[in-house]
Tab-separated table of N, CA and C in Angstrom:
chain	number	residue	atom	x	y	z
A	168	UNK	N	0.848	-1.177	0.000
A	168	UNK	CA	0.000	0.000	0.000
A	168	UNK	C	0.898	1.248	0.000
A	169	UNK	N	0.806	2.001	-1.025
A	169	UNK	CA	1.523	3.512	-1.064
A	169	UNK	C	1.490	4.100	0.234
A	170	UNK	N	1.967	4.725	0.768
A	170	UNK	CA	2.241	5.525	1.640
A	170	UNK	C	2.136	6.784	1.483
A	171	UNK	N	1.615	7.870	2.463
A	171	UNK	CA	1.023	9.446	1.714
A	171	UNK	C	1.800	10.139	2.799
A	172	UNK	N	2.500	11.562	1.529
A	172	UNK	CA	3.153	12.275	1.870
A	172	UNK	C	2.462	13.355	2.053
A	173	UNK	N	3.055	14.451	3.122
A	173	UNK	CA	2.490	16.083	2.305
A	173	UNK	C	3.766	16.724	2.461
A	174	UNK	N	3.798	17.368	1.782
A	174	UNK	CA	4.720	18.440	0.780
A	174	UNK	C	4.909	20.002	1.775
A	175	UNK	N	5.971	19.793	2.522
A	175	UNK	CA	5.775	21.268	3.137
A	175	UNK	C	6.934	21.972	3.294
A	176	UNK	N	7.224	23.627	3.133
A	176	UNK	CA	7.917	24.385	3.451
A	176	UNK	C	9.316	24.043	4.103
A	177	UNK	N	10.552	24.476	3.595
A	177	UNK	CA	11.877	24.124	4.143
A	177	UNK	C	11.717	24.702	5.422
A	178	UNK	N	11.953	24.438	6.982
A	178	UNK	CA	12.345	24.710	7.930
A	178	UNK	C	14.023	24.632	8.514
A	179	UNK	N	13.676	25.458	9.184
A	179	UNK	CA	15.357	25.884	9.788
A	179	UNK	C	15.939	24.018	10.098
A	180	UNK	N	14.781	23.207	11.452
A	180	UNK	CA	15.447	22.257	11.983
A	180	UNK	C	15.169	21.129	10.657
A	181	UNK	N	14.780	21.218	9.369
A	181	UNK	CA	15.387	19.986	8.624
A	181	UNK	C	16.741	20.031	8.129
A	182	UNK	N	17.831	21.328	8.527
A	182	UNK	CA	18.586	21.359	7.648
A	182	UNK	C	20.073	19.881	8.211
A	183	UNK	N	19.522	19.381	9.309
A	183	UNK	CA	20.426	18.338	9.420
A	183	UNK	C	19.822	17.267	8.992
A	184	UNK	N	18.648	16.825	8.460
A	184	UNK	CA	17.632	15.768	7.802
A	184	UNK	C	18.216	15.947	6.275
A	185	UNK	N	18.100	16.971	5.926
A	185	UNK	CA	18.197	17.124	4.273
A	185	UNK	C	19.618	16.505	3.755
A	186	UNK	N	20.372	17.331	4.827
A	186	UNK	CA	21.915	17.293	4.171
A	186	UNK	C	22.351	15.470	4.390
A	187	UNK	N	21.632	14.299	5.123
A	187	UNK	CA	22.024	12.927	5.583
A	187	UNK	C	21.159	12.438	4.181
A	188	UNK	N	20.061	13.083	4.063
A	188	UNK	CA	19.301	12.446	2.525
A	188	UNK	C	20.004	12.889	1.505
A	189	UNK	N	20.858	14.305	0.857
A	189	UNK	CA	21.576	14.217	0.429
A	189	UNK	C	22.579	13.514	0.180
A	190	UNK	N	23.536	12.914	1.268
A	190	UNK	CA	23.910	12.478	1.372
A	190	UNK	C	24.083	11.024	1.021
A	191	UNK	N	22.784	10.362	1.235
A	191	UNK	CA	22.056	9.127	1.433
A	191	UNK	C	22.062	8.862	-0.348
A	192	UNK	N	21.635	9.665	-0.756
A	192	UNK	CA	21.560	10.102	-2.491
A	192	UNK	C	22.757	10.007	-3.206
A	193	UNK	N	23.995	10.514	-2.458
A	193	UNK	CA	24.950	10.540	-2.770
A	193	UNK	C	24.973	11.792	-4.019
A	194	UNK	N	24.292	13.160	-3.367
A	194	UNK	CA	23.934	14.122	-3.871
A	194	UNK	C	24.979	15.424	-3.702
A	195	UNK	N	25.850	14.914	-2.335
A	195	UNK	CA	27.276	15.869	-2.089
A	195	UNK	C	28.221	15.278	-2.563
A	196	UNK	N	29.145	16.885	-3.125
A	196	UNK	CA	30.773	16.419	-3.086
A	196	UNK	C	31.245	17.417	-3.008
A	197	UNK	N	32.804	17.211	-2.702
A	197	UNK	CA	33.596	17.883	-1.772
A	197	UNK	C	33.746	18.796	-1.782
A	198	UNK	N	33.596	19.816	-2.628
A	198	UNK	CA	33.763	21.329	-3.699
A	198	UNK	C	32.530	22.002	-3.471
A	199	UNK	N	31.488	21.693	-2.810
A	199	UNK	CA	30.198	22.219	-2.328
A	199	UNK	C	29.749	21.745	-0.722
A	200	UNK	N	29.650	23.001	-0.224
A	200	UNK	CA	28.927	23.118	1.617
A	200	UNK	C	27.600	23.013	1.232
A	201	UNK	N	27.589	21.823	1.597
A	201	UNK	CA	25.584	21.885	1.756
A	201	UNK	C	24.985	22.884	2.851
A	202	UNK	N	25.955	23.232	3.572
A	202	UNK	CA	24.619	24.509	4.453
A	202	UNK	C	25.026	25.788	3.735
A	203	UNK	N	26.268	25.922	2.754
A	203	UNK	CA	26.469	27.093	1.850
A	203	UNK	C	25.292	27.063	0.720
A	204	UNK	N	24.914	25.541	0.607
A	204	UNK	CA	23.792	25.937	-0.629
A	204	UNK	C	23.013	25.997	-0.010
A	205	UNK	N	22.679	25.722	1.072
A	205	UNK	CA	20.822	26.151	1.292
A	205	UNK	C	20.940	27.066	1.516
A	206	UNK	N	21.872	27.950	2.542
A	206	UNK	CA	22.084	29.470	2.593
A	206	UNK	C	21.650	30.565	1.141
A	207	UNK	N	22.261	29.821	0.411
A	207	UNK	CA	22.324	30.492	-1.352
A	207	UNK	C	20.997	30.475	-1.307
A	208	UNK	N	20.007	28.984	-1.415
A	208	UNK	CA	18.785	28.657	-2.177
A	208	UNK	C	17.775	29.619	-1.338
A	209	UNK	N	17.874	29.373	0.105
A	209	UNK	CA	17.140	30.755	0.699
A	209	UNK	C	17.131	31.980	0.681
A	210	UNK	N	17.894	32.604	0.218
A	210	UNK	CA	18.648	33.550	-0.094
A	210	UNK	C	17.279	34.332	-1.687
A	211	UNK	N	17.455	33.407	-2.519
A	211	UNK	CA	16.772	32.917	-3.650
A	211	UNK	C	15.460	33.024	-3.740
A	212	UNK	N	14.837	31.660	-2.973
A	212	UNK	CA	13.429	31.507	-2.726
A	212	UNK	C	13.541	31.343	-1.388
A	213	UNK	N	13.032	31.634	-0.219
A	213	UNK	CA	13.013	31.416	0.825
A	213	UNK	C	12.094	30.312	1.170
A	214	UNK	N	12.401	29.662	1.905
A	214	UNK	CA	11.314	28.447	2.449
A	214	UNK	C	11.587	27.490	1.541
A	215	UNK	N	12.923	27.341	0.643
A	215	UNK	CA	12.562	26.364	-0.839
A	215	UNK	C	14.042	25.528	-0.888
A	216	UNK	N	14.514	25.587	-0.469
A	216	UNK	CA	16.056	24.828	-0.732
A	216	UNK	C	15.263	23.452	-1.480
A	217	UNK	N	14.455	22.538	-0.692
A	217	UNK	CA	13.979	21.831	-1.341
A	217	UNK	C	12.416	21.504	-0.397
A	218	UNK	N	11.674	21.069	-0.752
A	218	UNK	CA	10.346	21.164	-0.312
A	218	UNK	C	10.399	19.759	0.399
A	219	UNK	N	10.080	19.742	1.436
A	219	UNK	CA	10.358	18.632	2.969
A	219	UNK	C	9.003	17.776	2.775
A	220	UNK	N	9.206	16.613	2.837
A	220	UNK	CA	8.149	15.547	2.782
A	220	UNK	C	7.563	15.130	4.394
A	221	UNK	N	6.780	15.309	4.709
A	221	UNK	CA	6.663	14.455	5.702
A	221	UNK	C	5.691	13.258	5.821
A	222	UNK	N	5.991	12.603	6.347
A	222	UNK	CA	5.027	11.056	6.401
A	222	UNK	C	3.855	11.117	7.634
C-alpha cells in the first residue's frame, strides 16, 4: 500500500535531515557546503532549498 506524503515548506530544523538524505543520495561532493547551498537557495526563494516531505 503507497504511503502518503504532504509536501511542506523548508524549515530551519530539517537542515540536518536534508543534508544525511543528500547524502544518502549521494547528492554531495567535496567542492560544495551543503549549508552554503541552502544558505544560497534561501537567499533565492526562501522556504525552498527543497520542499520537505513528511510522512
Amino acid at each position: 500500500m503507497p504511503t502518503a506524503y504532504d509536501i511542506r515548506a523548508y524549515q530551519p530544523t530539517d537542515q540536518t535531515p536534508l543534508i544525511a538524505l543528500w547524502q544518502q543520495c549521494g547528492l554531495l561532493v567535496p567542492w560544495n557546503d551543503p549549508i552554503k547551498d541552502i544558505e544560497r537557495k534561501l537567499r533565492v526563494q526562501p522556504g525552498r532549498p527543497a520542499d520537505t516531505l513528511e510522512h
